Amino acid sequence: MFSKILIANRGEIACRIIRTAKKMGIATVAVYSAADRNALHVNLADEAIYIGPSPSTESYLVIDNIIQAALSTGAQAIHPGYGFLSENADFSRQCDANKLVFIGPPVAAILAMGSKSAAKNIMAKANVPLVPGYHGDNQNPAILKQSADEMGYPVLLKAAAGGGGKGMRAVYHGDEFDQALAAAKREATNSFNDDIMLVERYLQQPRHVEIQVFCDQHNNAVHLFERDCSLQRRHQKVIEEAPAPGMTPELRQRMGEAAIRAASAINYQGAGTVEFLLDSSGEFFFMEMNTRLQVEHPVTEMISGQDLVEWQLRVANGEPLPCTQAQLNIRGHAFEARIYAEDPEHDFLPSTGQLTQLRAPRETSHVRIDSGVIEGDEVSVFYDPMIAKLVVWDSDRDRALERLTDALSEYRIAGVTTNIPFLYNLASSGPFRRGDVDTGFIDEHQAEIFHRRKEDLDYAAPLAAQAILAAQNQSAQKVAEQSSEPNSPWHLMNHWRNSNSSPQQLRINIGEQQVKVTAETRQLPANIKVVRDKAGFNLFTPQGVFHCSKSQPDLGLDQNQDGSGNLNAPMNGTVVTLLVEVGAAVIKGETLLVMEAMKMEHSITAPNNGRVREFFYQPGELVDGGAELLAFEMEGS
Ligand code: MV4
């Protein structure tokens, strides 16, 4: 086995590969760009080599610098991860030329899968089902149109050199064909400098089901079952799961065997993924084959109990596959949600900045977090703004889905906007819970996911009102406890009048909409979680998460009511976390400490620029409402 490998990647996948290498006693070399000088993967590796300025084109994509880093450190092999150079034939060739083992497939396999039309010709010969259509070399427009007329409309024009949805165009009627073909060719030339077109039957909202395959250097090949990756937005996967909802053992076997035929047809070695389109009739068709380990491989690891990076290292070292097909089984169900620093309310624009708070759910045998950043790191403009992959497992899909929504509601991230509310709404929506997934899901369920329906507001408004009243009464209780007449009824902020609490009129912002609610103080249901943030609070419910804020004068959810920087506990509760170091300079409004009370999180923020001189309580300690939590020294005092 290798004694030292170099990881030619960054972020979560680099950390993940290092984790397995350490488990196997293999020394690791990280490479880093200027922006990643202090990154987690650099700190986890045994050695680290600077490979260039921050832009990927000047660092992680510079083949010579990576090869040189491996040679200078005595690494015997290079793991490319995914993205970057992982499917770059030149990189694989240069590893071979420098007697460095490329932990991946042979160059020929990468080349064979590089062109859609070449790949489809290979698959046709290997008896792998293809979408009915034309993928020949004759690109005479009349031939292409004839193939469309014969198969019937709608058809899909696809650029042979395309990928990830780029260079596709649907044609619904014959009289639009010529114009659509010309436009598709222009786009393909501009994007790929290659205008070869495929013409295929257009499958209406198919599912994306992919099969994990593994082949060794001794002609052994197995599949490790399927992953359903239909939940995509603009061809970016959002939530993946294994096994696929509604999959039957018979269909699984047919797809697995077709995937193995596909891999064998190109003398594959290593980890590969064969992507299929699965239509509503249960027919499946080859889409493309990826010659790398996929981002979403952890869901396969969770249901199969296998470490796929360990398999990659063993196969690259010439060992036989660790398991036969008969030894592989599915146990339970797993989901992966990709947590990104992006803003779903603003067209998913990346949200770069410092992660002033990053607290992941506790990892257990049911919850795995693959991340490449820690609290305080920058989410930079240079790379994919992924914060982490949240992976959950349980014995069946319903239980696994509950683990996913629970874990999402426990994530605490501040400093950047994240897609967590979007993920939570997807995972808690009715159609997703029922497993009604296909590639059109997000477009089809926009209104529900983004809570634009009246029934969402009707559901959330009373719950939001209860959260506000509960916080308001807690604050009132704190004031009462500090006063000379703690039991005076005038301290109750529920407008007490010789009877039980009377209804209150509240005006609340829920998302972009304002609602009026008449509410009485009542216990919030146990499955509702309230998490405060600077602008209000998130209401995590079984029907999704709703961002709420008060649209009236202070209703008791604000800390520092008197504006003078009240650093006292707003109510009885427990200190959850201290977010700054004693003595570290902080700016006005920065969160210093978080405590939990009444199922709500309360952030104690800096009243001014300055520094904390002393924290009076440690995480886990109980505090009484009104207790002073810390000593703060204002700047210049
Ligand atoms: C298709 C299709 C419907 N019919 N081919 C999108 C990217 C590329 N991997 C292939 N894709 C599609 N090919 C036929 N004949 C629909 C898609 C498609 C899609 C496929 C998988 C996952 C997400 C998708 C989103 C939109 C369209």
XYZ file of C-alpha atoms and ligand atoms in Angstrom:
664
model
C 0.000 0.000 0.000
C 1.164 3.576 -0.612
C 3.057 5.162 2.247
C 2.223 8.720 1.113
C -0.384 10.234 -1.201
C -0.998 13.787 -2.408
C -4.566 15.137 -2.533
C -4.930 17.451 -5.538
C -8.014 19.168 -4.201
C -9.337 21.363 -1.391
C -12.339 21.827 0.899
C -14.522 19.030 2.181
C -13.376 16.341 -0.285
C -9.715 16.910 0.573
C -10.555 16.604 4.291
C -12.605 13.516 3.610
C -9.807 11.780 1.668
C -7.265 12.684 4.364
C -9.602 11.138 6.982
C -9.542 7.748 5.209
C -5.808 7.925 4.466
C -5.114 8.525 8.169
C -7.357 5.565 9.040
C -5.209 3.436 6.722
C -1.917 4.757 8.072
C -1.050 6.564 4.833
C 0.784 9.900 5.099
C -0.859 12.793 3.295
C 0.316 15.820 1.355
C -2.094 18.720 0.859
C -1.733 21.417 -1.765
C -3.036 24.908 -1.181
C -3.513 28.244 -2.888
C -2.943 31.633 -1.289
C -6.575 31.843 -0.129
C -6.328 28.373 1.471
C -3.110 28.974 3.411
C -4.851 28.273 6.752
C -7.582 25.992 5.431
C -8.758 22.918 7.309
C -7.367 20.446 4.761
C -3.919 22.035 5.116
C -4.049 21.606 8.895
C -5.262 18.001 8.686
C -2.547 16.825 6.248
C 0.909 15.679 7.351
C 2.551 18.052 4.833
C 1.325 20.943 2.704
C 2.720 22.546 -0.448
C 1.837 25.992 -1.770
C 0.874 25.689 -5.444
C -0.048 29.227 -6.473
C -2.327 32.262 -6.200
C -5.984 31.948 -5.192
C -7.666 31.607 -8.612
C -8.036 27.867 -9.443
C -6.534 28.431 -12.895
C -3.326 29.575 -11.171
C -3.257 26.846 -8.515
C -5.508 23.767 -8.332
C -5.661 23.472 -12.130
C -1.917 23.899 -12.711
C -0.791 20.340 -13.541
C 2.973 21.016 -13.374
C 2.803 22.524 -9.866
C 0.810 19.568 -8.544
C 3.073 16.983 -10.157
C 6.104 18.855 -8.775
C 4.554 18.924 -5.281
C 4.121 15.134 -5.403
C 7.658 14.487 -6.632
C 9.251 16.854 -4.118
C 7.453 15.229 -1.165
C 7.907 11.629 -2.300
C 4.179 10.954 -2.685
C 3.606 7.741 -4.631
C 0.051 8.505 -5.731
C -2.299 11.434 -6.331
C -6.005 11.501 -5.454
C -7.769 14.159 -7.600
C -11.047 14.226 -5.635
C -13.835 15.558 -7.856
C -13.972 18.626 -10.089
C -10.622 20.351 -10.835
C -8.354 17.805 -12.627
C -10.312 14.665 -11.668
C -11.454 13.963 -15.271
C -8.524 15.632 -17.043
C -6.821 13.115 -19.347
C -3.635 15.224 -19.579
C -3.276 15.171 -15.803
C -3.719 11.418 -15.706
C -1.154 11.061 -18.511
C 1.375 13.262 -16.724
C 0.940 11.239 -13.521
C 1.710 8.090 -15.528
C 4.707 9.796 -17.189
C 6.114 10.734 -13.775
C 5.501 7.253 -12.319
C 2.864 8.662 -9.992
C -0.238 6.496 -9.519
C -3.359 8.430 -10.559
C -6.078 7.271 -8.158
C -8.751 7.017 -10.839
C -9.505 5.320 -14.161
C -7.085 4.754 -17.044
C -6.646 7.650 -19.479
C -8.483 5.706 -22.211
C -11.612 5.473 -20.043
C -11.609 9.223 -19.368
C -11.251 9.911 -23.078
C -13.970 7.424 -24.047
C -16.534 9.173 -21.802
C -15.445 12.666 -22.813
C -17.807 12.909 -25.792
C -21.545 12.194 -25.461
C -21.914 10.799 -28.939
C -18.772 8.621 -28.638
C -20.002 7.387 -25.235
C -23.435 6.550 -26.666
C -21.918 4.585 -29.532
C -19.903 2.527 -27.029
C -22.994 1.980 -24.866
C -25.121 0.916 -27.823
C -22.605 -1.846 -28.578
C -22.631 -2.884 -24.892
C -26.405 -3.276 -24.962
C -26.896 -0.397 -22.515
C -30.321 1.201 -23.160
C -30.161 4.619 -24.862
C -32.863 7.209 -25.269
C -34.351 6.613 -28.734
C -32.805 9.092 -31.158
C -29.907 9.890 -33.466
C -26.276 10.249 -32.413
C -24.520 9.706 -35.777
C -21.685 11.566 -37.454
C -23.821 12.757 -40.387
C -24.866 16.216 -39.256
C -26.776 17.156 -42.401
C -29.750 19.178 -41.060
C -32.126 17.206 -43.278
C -30.935 13.941 -41.717
C -31.316 15.355 -38.221
C -34.809 16.661 -38.989
C -35.825 13.337 -40.558
C -34.772 11.519 -37.351
C -36.894 13.973 -35.327
C -39.914 13.555 -37.609
C -39.639 9.772 -37.420
C -39.366 9.617 -33.586
C -42.103 12.188 -33.044
C -42.121 15.465 -31.094
C -41.119 16.768 -28.600
C -37.452 16.015 -29.228
C -34.359 17.265 -27.420
C -31.333 18.642 -29.259
C -28.131 17.988 -27.275
C -24.584 19.177 -27.970
C -22.318 16.094 -28.108
C -19.611 18.078 -26.295
C -22.138 19.439 -23.795
C -22.740 18.437 -20.227
C -24.616 19.483 -17.098
C -27.575 20.643 -19.123
C -25.585 23.109 -21.248
C -26.297 23.011 -24.974
C -29.787 21.430 -24.749
C -32.849 22.660 -26.574
C -36.363 21.139 -26.693
C -38.304 21.241 -29.991
C -42.059 20.724 -29.736
C -43.120 21.015 -33.392
C -41.525 20.100 -36.723
C -41.868 23.615 -38.114
C -39.588 24.934 -35.314
C -36.860 22.354 -35.931
C -34.571 24.134 -38.405
C -34.483 27.372 -36.418
C -33.916 25.528 -33.126
C -31.123 23.438 -34.675
C -29.324 26.523 -35.965
C -29.581 28.201 -32.548
C -28.397 25.063 -30.713
C -25.394 24.774 -33.040
C -24.471 28.416 -32.480
C -24.640 27.929 -28.674
C -22.583 24.708 -28.861
C -19.923 26.403 -30.998
C -19.724 29.328 -28.554
C -19.652 27.072 -25.461
C -17.684 24.033 -26.592
C -16.215 24.963 -29.967
C -17.993 21.847 -31.256
C -21.499 21.862 -32.783
C -22.091 18.109 -33.217
C -25.734 17.508 -32.256
C -27.647 14.520 -30.892
C -31.399 14.307 -31.428
C -33.322 12.416 -28.740
C -36.913 11.725 -27.735
C -37.679 14.298 -25.024
C -38.546 12.522 -21.780
C -40.935 14.696 -19.754
C -39.502 15.256 -16.245
C -37.527 12.041 -15.887
C -35.753 11.066 -12.680
C -31.983 11.150 -12.404
C -30.933 7.774 -10.999
C -27.248 6.915 -10.991
C -25.461 3.647 -10.230
C -22.156 3.531 -8.316
C -19.811 1.059 -10.003
C -16.386 -0.170 -8.940
C -13.894 -2.127 -11.061
C -10.453 -3.445 -10.129
C -7.397 -4.413 -12.210
C -8.389 -8.095 -12.140
C -11.594 -7.798 -14.230
C -13.842 -7.727 -11.159
C -16.755 -5.292 -11.292
C -19.584 -4.615 -8.843
C -22.244 -1.993 -8.380
C -23.042 -0.440 -5.043
C -26.665 0.272 -5.856
C -28.347 3.482 -6.897
C -28.639 7.120 -5.824
C -31.589 9.321 -6.729
C -30.278 12.807 -7.599
C -33.428 14.233 -9.181
C -33.644 17.148 -6.783
C -31.579 19.587 -8.821
C -31.665 23.295 -9.474
C -30.179 24.468 -12.776
C -28.375 21.107 -13.030
C -26.809 21.463 -9.590
C -27.700 18.653 -7.229
C -29.367 19.851 -4.009
C -30.485 16.768 -2.040
C -29.464 13.236 -2.944
C -30.678 9.944 -1.477
C -30.025 6.230 -1.535
C -31.769 3.949 -2.253
C -34.074 5.639 -4.814
C -37.709 6.048 -3.713
C -39.949 3.379 -5.223
C -37.043 1.328 -6.618
C -37.827 -2.379 -7.000
C -35.197 -5.129 -6.584
C -35.850 -6.184 -10.185
C -35.316 -2.692 -11.653
C -32.276 -2.210 -9.392
C -30.755 -5.402 -10.714
C -31.386 -4.438 -14.360
C -29.897 -0.960 -13.874
C -26.939 -2.353 -11.916
C -26.159 -4.909 -14.579
C -26.459 -2.275 -17.346
C -24.073 -0.027 -15.410
C -21.548 -2.815 -15.068
C -21.816 -3.513 -18.813
C -21.143 0.175 -19.430
C -18.029 0.143 -17.226
C -16.755 -3.121 -18.687
C -17.198 -1.758 -22.215
C -14.468 0.808 -21.525
C -12.212 -1.472 -19.418
C -12.968 0.702 -16.431
C -10.910 0.739 -13.245
C -11.752 2.488 -9.988
C -14.873 4.310 -8.850
C -17.336 5.350 -11.546
C -20.924 6.515 -11.781
C -23.296 5.620 -14.598
C -26.121 8.171 -14.830
C -29.522 7.117 -16.158
C -32.764 8.884 -16.947
C -35.644 6.924 -15.417
C -39.054 7.723 -16.875
C -42.442 7.277 -15.236
C -42.999 3.980 -17.068
C -39.943 2.453 -15.362
C -37.833 2.514 -18.525
C -34.254 3.737 -18.015
C -31.793 5.222 -20.481
C -28.035 5.901 -20.342
C -27.280 9.599 -19.876
C -23.535 9.781 -19.173
C -20.764 8.142 -17.189
C -18.653 10.082 -14.685
C -15.092 8.814 -14.293
C -14.545 10.146 -10.778
C -15.807 9.770 -7.222
C -18.995 11.875 -6.986
C -19.796 14.566 -4.435
C -22.771 12.484 -3.267
C -20.849 9.232 -2.660
C -21.457 9.394 1.147
C -25.095 8.266 0.810
C -23.834 5.080 -0.840
C -21.301 4.629 1.959
C -24.054 5.034 4.585
C -26.356 2.343 3.125
C -23.600 -0.097 2.084
C -21.242 0.344 5.039
C -18.287 0.685 2.657
C -15.572 3.384 2.592
C -15.310 4.195 -1.110
C -12.079 6.165 -0.756
C -10.501 3.120 0.882
C -11.748 1.052 -2.073
C -10.152 3.597 -4.456
C -6.795 3.380 -2.669
C -6.809 -0.412 -2.610
C -7.815 -0.727 -6.267
C -5.204 1.867 -7.332
C -2.659 -0.191 -5.412
C -3.554 -3.234 -7.511
C -5.606 -5.006 -4.856
C -8.834 -6.861 -5.757
C -12.209 -5.325 -4.870
C -12.828 -5.655 -1.105
C -16.255 -7.259 -1.708
C -18.071 -9.426 -4.217
C -21.551 -8.418 -5.431
C -23.098 -11.068 -3.203
C -21.433 -9.537 -0.137
C -22.954 -6.092 -0.755
C -26.308 -5.203 0.777
C -28.475 -2.160 1.332
C -29.227 -1.286 4.934
C -31.579 1.599 5.655
C -31.834 4.891 3.835
C -29.576 7.950 3.565
C -29.870 11.558 2.441
C -27.273 14.177 1.639
C -28.046 17.878 1.673
C -25.474 20.277 0.248
C -25.164 23.287 2.555
C -24.102 26.349 0.614
C -23.323 29.967 1.381
C -25.859 31.262 -1.097
C -29.085 33.275 -0.955
C -32.179 31.428 -2.249
C -34.166 34.664 -1.940
C -31.814 36.350 -4.415
C -31.484 33.819 -7.194
C -29.024 31.728 -5.114
C -26.274 34.275 -5.467
C -23.161 33.151 -3.542
C -22.926 34.798 -0.122
C -19.240 35.260 0.625
C -17.862 36.471 3.944
C -16.601 35.283 7.313
C -18.347 32.432 9.074
C -18.724 34.283 12.379
C -20.697 31.319 13.702
C -20.582 27.746 12.418
C -22.074 25.140 14.722
C -23.008 21.889 13.040
C -25.356 19.305 14.515
C -23.592 16.774 16.725
C -22.186 13.886 14.651
C -23.531 10.434 15.560
C -23.964 7.092 13.809
C -26.982 8.753 12.154
C -25.507 12.172 11.311
C -22.270 12.779 9.328
C -20.878 16.178 8.406
C -18.327 16.422 5.598
C -16.955 19.951 5.707
C -13.834 21.829 4.735
C -14.354 24.950 6.848
C -14.537 25.851 10.534
C -15.957 28.815 12.397
C -14.036 31.962 11.544
C -13.049 30.824 8.038
C -13.849 32.920 4.993
C -16.210 31.658 2.297
C -14.253 33.099 -0.603
C -15.194 34.170 -4.096
C -12.564 31.873 -5.625
C -14.241 28.528 -5.102
C -17.567 26.724 -4.851
C -19.325 28.245 -1.774
C -20.055 24.857 -0.200
C -19.974 24.925 3.603
C -20.682 21.249 4.238
C -22.464 18.119 3.160
C -25.001 17.040 5.767
C -25.456 13.272 5.502
C -28.026 11.367 7.558
C -28.994 7.706 7.842
C -31.764 5.713 9.449
C -33.533 2.409 9.039
C -36.094 3.685 6.515
C -36.788 6.771 4.371
C -39.293 8.419 6.729
C -36.961 8.140 9.703
C -33.962 9.293 7.661
C -35.954 12.283 6.418
C -36.833 13.234 9.981
C -33.139 13.061 10.865
C -32.458 15.394 7.942
C -34.998 18.052 8.967
C -33.936 17.805 12.645
C -30.277 18.218 11.715
C -30.993 21.123 9.365
C -32.896 22.931 12.145
C -29.938 22.469 14.499
C -27.375 24.094 12.204
C -26.251 27.523 13.439
C -24.441 29.579 10.800
C -23.906 33.350 10.970
C -21.863 35.729 8.844
C -23.179 34.465 5.508
C -26.616 33.667 4.113
C -27.171 29.931 3.634
C -29.586 27.727 1.710
C -30.584 25.878 4.911
C -34.174 27.241 4.992
C -34.548 26.239 1.331
C -33.226 22.731 2.074
C -35.514 22.444 5.112
C -38.561 23.488 3.082
C -37.699 20.991 0.344
C -37.170 18.149 2.814
C -40.353 18.924 4.803
C -42.627 19.469 1.790
C -45.463 17.001 1.231
C -44.430 15.838 -2.272
C -40.847 15.174 -1.168
C -41.980 13.337 1.937
C -44.120 11.168 -0.328
C -41.112 10.481 -2.573
C -42.719 12.189 -5.603
C -39.352 13.282 -6.931
C -38.344 14.033 -10.505
C -36.013 16.495 -12.210
C -38.760 19.118 -12.459
C -39.573 19.027 -8.718
C -38.173 22.409 -7.669
C -39.709 24.284 -10.603
C -43.024 22.531 -10.034
C -43.232 23.238 -6.274
C -41.868 26.790 -6.131
C -44.969 28.177 -4.368
C -44.846 25.580 -1.596
C -41.086 25.649 -1.160
C -40.909 29.442 -1.020
C -44.149 29.682 0.985
C -46.000 31.821 -1.524
C -49.324 30.053 -0.847
C -52.024 31.456 1.452
C -52.307 28.158 3.321
C -48.649 28.432 4.344
C -49.253 31.812 5.935
C -52.489 30.644 7.565
C -50.505 27.792 9.098
C -47.465 29.799 10.210
C -49.073 33.016 11.493
C -50.596 31.640 14.739
C -47.379 29.747 15.504
C -45.302 32.874 14.960
C -47.662 34.780 17.230
C -47.272 32.165 19.990
C -43.491 32.431 19.695
C -43.655 36.196 20.080
C -46.085 36.075 23.008
C -44.000 33.422 24.753
C -40.860 35.531 24.443
C -42.782 38.645 25.484
C -44.104 36.957 28.620
C -40.701 35.607 29.497
C -39.247 39.108 29.287
C -42.130 40.412 31.397
C -41.453 37.717 33.968
C -37.834 38.780 34.144
C -38.802 42.428 34.752
C -41.347 41.345 37.369
C -38.773 39.266 39.208
C -36.538 42.306 39.455
C -39.282 44.664 40.683
C -40.397 45.368 44.289
C -43.848 43.849 43.605
C -43.026 40.759 41.574
C -46.548 39.404 41.732
C -48.326 42.563 40.613
C -50.680 41.616 37.715
C -49.510 44.727 35.877
C -46.301 42.962 35.001
C -48.101 40.452 32.797
C -47.736 41.716 29.260
C -50.800 39.861 28.155
C -53.068 42.776 29.084
C -54.471 40.972 32.117
C -58.124 41.953 32.990
C -59.883 40.044 35.765
C -59.901 37.001 33.572
C -57.437 34.760 31.819
C -55.105 36.300 29.329
C -57.064 38.160 26.640
C -56.331 37.911 22.901
C -53.761 40.292 21.478
C -53.580 41.904 18.054
C -50.154 41.337 16.513
C -48.725 42.368 13.155
C -45.995 39.979 12.012
C -43.765 39.768 8.943
C -43.547 36.230 7.577
C -41.073 36.114 4.697
C -41.937 39.038 2.451
C -45.544 39.231 3.643
C -47.136 40.953 6.629
C -49.998 39.312 8.487
C -52.335 40.406 11.290
C -52.992 37.845 13.976
C -55.198 37.790 17.066
C -53.571 35.426 19.493
C -53.594 34.342 23.101
C -50.647 32.975 24.990
C -50.497 29.232 24.452
C -47.778 26.593 24.610
C -45.959 26.067 21.303
C -46.294 22.473 20.029
C -43.241 20.328 20.827
C -42.332 19.905 17.147
C -41.941 23.636 16.594
C -38.482 25.151 17.063
C -37.756 28.858 17.269
C -34.276 30.103 16.386
C -33.529 33.795 16.700
C -31.342 35.710 14.339
C -30.444 39.364 14.013
C -33.565 40.232 12.014
C -36.143 38.186 13.862
C -36.478 34.434 14.198
C -36.834 31.271 12.128
C -39.819 29.085 12.923
C -38.940 25.485 12.102
C -42.155 23.493 11.629
C -43.136 20.187 10.004
C -44.483 22.284 7.095
C -41.241 24.135 6.529
C -39.297 27.016 8.015
C -40.689 30.550 8.101
C -38.557 33.611 8.729
C -40.574 35.910 10.974
C -40.052 39.312 12.473
C -42.120 41.758 14.413
C -43.704 44.583 12.448
C -44.808 46.370 15.634
C -42.694 48.172 18.239
C -40.693 45.904 20.428
C -42.683 42.763 21.339
C -40.181 41.206 23.619
C -37.994 39.366 21.132
C -35.283 41.975 21.181
C -32.356 41.641 23.480
C -30.878 44.845 24.877
C -34.431 46.252 25.215
C -33.240 49.441 26.813
C -30.705 49.846 24.033
C -27.989 50.359 26.553
C -26.422 46.992 25.800
C -28.137 44.893 28.393
C -25.746 42.016 28.974
C -28.070 40.194 31.328
C -29.902 36.938 30.699
C -33.296 37.864 29.176
C -34.890 34.966 31.057
C -34.013 31.727 32.836
C -32.060 29.537 30.533
C -28.814 27.766 29.681
C -25.677 29.190 28.183
C -25.143 27.381 24.881
C -21.942 28.834 23.465
C -19.394 31.640 23.929
C -18.610 33.028 20.492
C -15.638 35.284 21.147
C -12.396 34.986 23.071
C -11.975 37.009 26.290
C -9.959 40.074 25.347
C -10.602 39.789 21.601
C -11.734 42.989 19.900
C -15.383 42.872 18.878
C -17.598 45.227 16.945
C -21.016 46.596 17.948
C -23.745 44.056 17.262
C -21.405 41.047 17.097
C -22.794 37.995 18.856
C -20.813 37.323 22.044
C -22.825 34.536 23.629
C -25.841 32.405 22.826
C -28.211 31.057 25.431
C -31.273 28.879 25.107
C -34.615 29.392 26.881
C -38.184 28.389 26.077
C -36.915 26.479 23.019
C -35.584 29.773 21.728
C -32.022 30.859 21.155
C -31.055 34.284 22.418
C -27.959 36.043 21.190
C -26.252 38.509 23.535
C -24.545 41.029 21.295
C -21.812 43.604 21.818
C -23.380 46.954 22.836
C -20.444 48.765 21.243
C -16.993 48.192 19.816
C -14.849 46.817 22.622
C -13.905 43.533 24.215
C -15.238 40.974 26.691
C -13.211 41.158 29.944
C -14.842 38.137 31.559
C -17.616 35.601 30.928
C -19.470 34.807 34.188
C -20.964 31.545 32.924
C -19.668 28.663 30.817
C -21.591 26.648 28.189
C -24.063 24.297 29.824
C -24.488 26.407 32.963
C -28.001 27.448 34.019
C -28.564 31.181 34.459
C -31.413 33.044 36.117
C -33.346 35.631 34.174
C -31.662 39.010 34.710
C -28.292 37.566 35.753
C -25.291 39.486 34.406
C -23.609 37.234 31.858
C -20.306 38.962 31.152
C -18.137 42.012 31.802
C -17.730 44.210 28.710
C -15.154 46.951 28.227
C -16.070 49.514 25.631
C -13.427 50.680 23.184
C -11.579 53.717 24.468
C -12.828 53.249 28.050
C -32.692 14.621 -21.079
C -33.927 15.032 -20.487
C -35.113 14.609 -21.092
N -35.074 13.857 -22.226
N -32.711 13.861 -22.192
C -29.877 17.324 -18.308
C -28.409 17.340 -18.171
C -27.900 16.156 -18.852
N -27.237 15.317 -17.859
C -29.063 15.423 -19.433
N -30.237 16.131 -19.005
C -31.470 15.777 -19.458
N -31.511 14.988 -20.543
C -33.889 13.494 -22.761
N -33.880 12.758 -23.876
C -33.875 15.825 -19.309
C -32.670 16.204 -18.820
C -32.672 17.041 -17.610
C -32.146 16.571 -16.418
C -31.564 15.309 -16.328
C -31.054 14.889 -15.098
C -31.107 15.714 -13.977
C -31.656 16.953 -14.067
C -32.184 17.413 -15.275
C -32.750 18.680 -15.355
C -33.248 19.118 -16.538
C -33.217 18.298 -17.683
